[in-house]
XYZ file of C-alpha atoms in Angstrom:
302
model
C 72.561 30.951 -10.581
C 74.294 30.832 -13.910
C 73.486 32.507 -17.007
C 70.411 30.968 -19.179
C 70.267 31.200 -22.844
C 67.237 33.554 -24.082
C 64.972 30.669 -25.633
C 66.434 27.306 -25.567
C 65.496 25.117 -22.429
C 65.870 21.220 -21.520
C 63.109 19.609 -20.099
C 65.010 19.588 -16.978
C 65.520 23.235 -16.841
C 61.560 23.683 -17.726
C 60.652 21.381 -14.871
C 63.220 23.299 -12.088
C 61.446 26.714 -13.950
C 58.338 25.119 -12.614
C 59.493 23.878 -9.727
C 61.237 27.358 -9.077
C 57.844 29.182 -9.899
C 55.655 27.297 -7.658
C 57.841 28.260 -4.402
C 57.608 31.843 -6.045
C 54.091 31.821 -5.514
C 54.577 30.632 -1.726
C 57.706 33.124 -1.383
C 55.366 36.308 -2.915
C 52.195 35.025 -0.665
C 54.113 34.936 2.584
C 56.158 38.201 1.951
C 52.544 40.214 0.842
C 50.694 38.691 3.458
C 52.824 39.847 5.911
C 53.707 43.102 4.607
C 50.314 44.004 2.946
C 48.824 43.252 6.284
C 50.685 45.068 8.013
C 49.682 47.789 5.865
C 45.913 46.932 6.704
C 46.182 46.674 10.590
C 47.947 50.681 10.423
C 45.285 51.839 8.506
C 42.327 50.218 10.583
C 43.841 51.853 13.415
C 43.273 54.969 11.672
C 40.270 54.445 10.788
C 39.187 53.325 14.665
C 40.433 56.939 15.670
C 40.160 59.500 12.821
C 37.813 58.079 10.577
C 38.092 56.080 6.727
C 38.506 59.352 4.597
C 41.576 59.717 6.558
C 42.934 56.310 6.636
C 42.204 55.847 2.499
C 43.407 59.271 1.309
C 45.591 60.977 4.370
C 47.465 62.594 5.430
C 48.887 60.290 7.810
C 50.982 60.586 10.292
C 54.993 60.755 10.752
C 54.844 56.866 13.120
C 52.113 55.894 10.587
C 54.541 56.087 7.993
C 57.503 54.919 9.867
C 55.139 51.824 10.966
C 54.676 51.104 7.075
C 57.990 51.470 5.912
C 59.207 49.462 8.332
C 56.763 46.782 8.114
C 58.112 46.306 4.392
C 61.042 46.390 4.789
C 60.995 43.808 7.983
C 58.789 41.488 6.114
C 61.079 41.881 3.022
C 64.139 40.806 5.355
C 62.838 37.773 6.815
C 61.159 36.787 3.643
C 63.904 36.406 1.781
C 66.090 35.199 3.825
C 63.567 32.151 4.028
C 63.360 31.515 0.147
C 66.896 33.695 -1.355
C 68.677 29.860 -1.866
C 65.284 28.085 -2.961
C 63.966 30.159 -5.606
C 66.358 33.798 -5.120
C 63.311 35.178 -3.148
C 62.506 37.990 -5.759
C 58.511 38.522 -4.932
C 58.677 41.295 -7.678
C 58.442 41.246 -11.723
C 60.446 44.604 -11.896
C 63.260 42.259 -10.286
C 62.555 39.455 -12.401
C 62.987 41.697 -15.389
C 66.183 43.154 -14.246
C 67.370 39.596 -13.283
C 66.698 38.120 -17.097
C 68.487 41.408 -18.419
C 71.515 40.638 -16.949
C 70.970 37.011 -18.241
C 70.514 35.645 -14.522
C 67.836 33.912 -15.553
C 65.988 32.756 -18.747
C 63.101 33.941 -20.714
C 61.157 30.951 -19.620
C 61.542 31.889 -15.975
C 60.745 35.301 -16.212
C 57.385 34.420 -17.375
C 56.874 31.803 -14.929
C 58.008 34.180 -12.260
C 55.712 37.163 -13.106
C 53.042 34.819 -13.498
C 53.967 33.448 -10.255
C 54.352 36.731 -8.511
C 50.790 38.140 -9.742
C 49.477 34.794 -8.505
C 51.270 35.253 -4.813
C 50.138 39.001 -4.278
C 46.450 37.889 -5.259
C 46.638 35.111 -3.063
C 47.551 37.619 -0.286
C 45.445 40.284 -1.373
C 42.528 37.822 -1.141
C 43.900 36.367 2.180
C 44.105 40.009 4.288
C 40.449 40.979 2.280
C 39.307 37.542 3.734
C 40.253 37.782 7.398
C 40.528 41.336 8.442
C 37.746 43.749 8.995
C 36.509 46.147 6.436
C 37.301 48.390 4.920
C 40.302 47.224 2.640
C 42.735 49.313 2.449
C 45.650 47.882 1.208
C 45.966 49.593 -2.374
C 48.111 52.289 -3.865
C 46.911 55.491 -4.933
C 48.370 58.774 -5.168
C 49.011 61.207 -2.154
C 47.492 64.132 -1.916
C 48.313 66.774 -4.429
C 50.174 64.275 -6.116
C 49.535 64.292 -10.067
C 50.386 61.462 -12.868
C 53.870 62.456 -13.818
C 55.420 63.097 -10.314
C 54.011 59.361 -9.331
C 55.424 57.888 -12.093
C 58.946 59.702 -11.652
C 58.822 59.070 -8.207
C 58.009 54.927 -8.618
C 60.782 55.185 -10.955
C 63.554 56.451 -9.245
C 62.722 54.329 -6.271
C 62.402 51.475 -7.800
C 65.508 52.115 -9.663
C 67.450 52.596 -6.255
C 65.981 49.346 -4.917
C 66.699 47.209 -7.812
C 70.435 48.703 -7.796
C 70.982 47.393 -4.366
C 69.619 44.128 -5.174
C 72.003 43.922 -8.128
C 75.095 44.811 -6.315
C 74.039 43.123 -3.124
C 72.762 39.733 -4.170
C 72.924 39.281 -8.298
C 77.053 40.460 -7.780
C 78.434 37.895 -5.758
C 81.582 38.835 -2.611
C 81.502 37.561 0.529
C 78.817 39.873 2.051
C 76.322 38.195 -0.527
C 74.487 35.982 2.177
C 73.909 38.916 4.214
C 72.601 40.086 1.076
C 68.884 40.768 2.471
C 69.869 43.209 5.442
C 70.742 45.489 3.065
C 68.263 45.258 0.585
C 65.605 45.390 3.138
C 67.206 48.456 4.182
C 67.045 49.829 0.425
C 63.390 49.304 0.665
C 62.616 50.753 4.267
C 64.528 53.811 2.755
C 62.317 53.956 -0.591
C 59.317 53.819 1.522
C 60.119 56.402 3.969
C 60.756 58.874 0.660
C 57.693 57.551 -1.338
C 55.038 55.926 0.839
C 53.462 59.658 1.381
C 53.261 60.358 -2.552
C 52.425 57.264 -4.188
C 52.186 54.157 -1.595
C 55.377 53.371 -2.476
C 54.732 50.532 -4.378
C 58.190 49.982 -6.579
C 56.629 46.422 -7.198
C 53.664 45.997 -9.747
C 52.616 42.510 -7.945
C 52.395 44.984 -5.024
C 49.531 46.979 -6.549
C 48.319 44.202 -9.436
C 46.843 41.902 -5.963
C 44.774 44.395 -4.026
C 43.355 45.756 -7.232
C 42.574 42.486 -8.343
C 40.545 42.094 -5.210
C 39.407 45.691 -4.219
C 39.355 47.268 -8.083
C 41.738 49.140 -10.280
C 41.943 53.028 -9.787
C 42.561 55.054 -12.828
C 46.212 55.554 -11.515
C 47.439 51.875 -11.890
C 49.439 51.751 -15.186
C 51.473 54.142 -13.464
C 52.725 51.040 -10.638
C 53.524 49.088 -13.823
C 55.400 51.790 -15.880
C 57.300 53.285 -13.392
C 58.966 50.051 -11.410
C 59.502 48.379 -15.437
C 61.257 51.927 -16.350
C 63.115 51.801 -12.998
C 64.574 48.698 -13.692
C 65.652 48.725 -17.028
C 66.887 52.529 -15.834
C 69.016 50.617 -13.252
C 70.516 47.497 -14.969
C 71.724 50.192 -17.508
C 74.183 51.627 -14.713
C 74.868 48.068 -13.568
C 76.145 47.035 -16.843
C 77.673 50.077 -16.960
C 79.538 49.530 -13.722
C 80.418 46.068 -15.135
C 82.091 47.043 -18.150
C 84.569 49.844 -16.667
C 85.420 46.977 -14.205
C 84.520 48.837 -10.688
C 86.343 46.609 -8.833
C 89.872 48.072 -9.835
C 88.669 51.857 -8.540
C 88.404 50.896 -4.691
C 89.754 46.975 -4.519
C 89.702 45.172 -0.982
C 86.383 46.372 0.304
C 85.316 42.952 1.258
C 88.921 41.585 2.363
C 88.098 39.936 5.569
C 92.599 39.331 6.393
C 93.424 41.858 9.717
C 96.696 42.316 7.598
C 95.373 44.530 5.310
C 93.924 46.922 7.444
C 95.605 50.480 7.380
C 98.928 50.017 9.681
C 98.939 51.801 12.844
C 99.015 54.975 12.346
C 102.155 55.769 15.364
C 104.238 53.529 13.301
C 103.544 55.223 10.451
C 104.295 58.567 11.512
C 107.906 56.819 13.458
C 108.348 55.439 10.084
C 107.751 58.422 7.663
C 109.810 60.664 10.737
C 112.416 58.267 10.215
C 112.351 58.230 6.518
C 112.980 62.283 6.036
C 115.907 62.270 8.444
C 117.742 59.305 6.069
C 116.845 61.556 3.789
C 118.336 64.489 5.039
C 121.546 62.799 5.989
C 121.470 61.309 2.390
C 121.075 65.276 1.086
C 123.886 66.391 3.393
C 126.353 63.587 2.617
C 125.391 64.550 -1.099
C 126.474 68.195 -0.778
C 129.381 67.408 1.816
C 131.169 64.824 -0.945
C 130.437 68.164 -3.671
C 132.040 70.185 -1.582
C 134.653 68.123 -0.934
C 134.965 67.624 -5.197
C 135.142 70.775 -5.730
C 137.818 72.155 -2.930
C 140.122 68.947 -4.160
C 139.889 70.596 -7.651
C 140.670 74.012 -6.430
C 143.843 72.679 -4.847
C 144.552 70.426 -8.241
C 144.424 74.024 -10.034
């Protein structure tokens, strides 16, 4: 996608904004629905054998976790890979925002998107309330012992690394770029294992925006807005940092694909650097055989 200019827009860039924000909406529905659900069906399960309290507020399990974090990351993965070449299957305003600093896309699509976004993770919200069983249990809230700050810091950082990957990953293009959503679905299976105990592990304010929208806001939710917004900006600094000292230059050839320049076999080069000192040596000893020789023909000329 090529760089948009901050206000100015044709009316045939406003209708592919459109266009682009209305498969948002489907691209942000299917990837909530499928990993928001699979939120609710491990927490039901919970609740069938150790009761709500436990299920809402912890502490869970190590496989409960595990079971979560993957089921984001898996539904990120095949999400995206669906909608990456229709729309750039972002599903997140903190990526849309990153996305628009780096002038990937224009002001007008950034709105569209984060309206588009909000709209999805409603939709899905609403969808999982709809057609599971009670009760819902699908929003982020703090862990246990948990307080305002270390959320925040926490959203933050993860957020920060997940938006990183996505910029060097799928915004940066090489010839790895289509296999682009392995590893950012990776990135996010990671951030979930660290954060999903402390905070839900949201990194995504469309995340927690739809299931509050349906099941009420908790006291805690500016903090799933401030913290992936911070984490973004936070990473798109280092990008553009990256950028302008030209990264490529300190380890070039990482995604050369040409056998040939592979490291050489490393029996040849030891023959060769063996081979190399002794033409040396017989260089050095020629060297100090013709001085000698010099200097005894100058003895004799005296």
């Amino acid at each position: 996608m090529a760089p948009r200019r901050l206000f100015s827009v044709t009316n045939q860039e406003l209708r592919e904004d459109i266009k682009a924000a209305s498969i948002e909406v489907i691209g942000t529905t299917v990837f909530l629905l499928l990993a928001l659900g699979s939120i609710q069906s491990a927490k039901l399960s919970v609740v069938a054998t150790q009761g709500a309290g436990v299920a809402e507020f912890g502490p869970h399990s190590l496989d409960h976790n595990i079971y979560i974090s993957a089921s984001a990351g898996v539904s990120l993965l095949a999400s995206a890979w669906m909608f990456y070449r229709i729309t750039g299957g972002l599903f997140n305003p903190a990526v849309s925002l990153a996305l628009r600093l780096i002038g990937q896309i224009s002001t007008i699509r950034l709105v569209l998107y984060f309206i588009a976004q909000l709209t999805g993770a409603i939709i899905a919200s609403a969808i999982i309330r709809g057609v599971t069983p009670e009760p819902f249990l699908i929003k982020t809230k703090l862990g246990e012992n948990i307080n305002l700050v270390q959320g925040l810091f926490i959203e933050v950082f993860c957020t920060a690394i997940l938006i990183l990957a996505i910029l060097m990953l799928a915004a940066e293009k090489s010839k790895l770029t289509p296999m682009a959503p392995i590893g950012i679905s990776m990135t996010l299976f990671a951030c979930h294992m660290f954060a999903v105990s402390f905070t839900g592990a949201s990194l995504n304010p469309a995340r927690s925006f739809g299931p509050s929208v349906v099941g009420g806001f908790g006291r805690e939710h500016w903090i799933y807005w401030v913290g992936p917004l911070a984490g973004s900006c936070l990473s798109v600094v280092f990008y553009l940092w990256l950028k302008h000292t030209k990264y490529w230059r300190i380890n070039p050839g990482q995604t050369a694909t040409d056998p040939s320049e592979s490291p050489e076999d490393p029996v040849k080069r030891i023959e060769s650097d063996v081979e190399k000192d002794r033409r040396d040596h017989n260089t050095k000893g020629e060297a100090n055989s013709n001085h000698q020789d010099g200097a005894l023909r100058g003895e004799d000329n005296v």
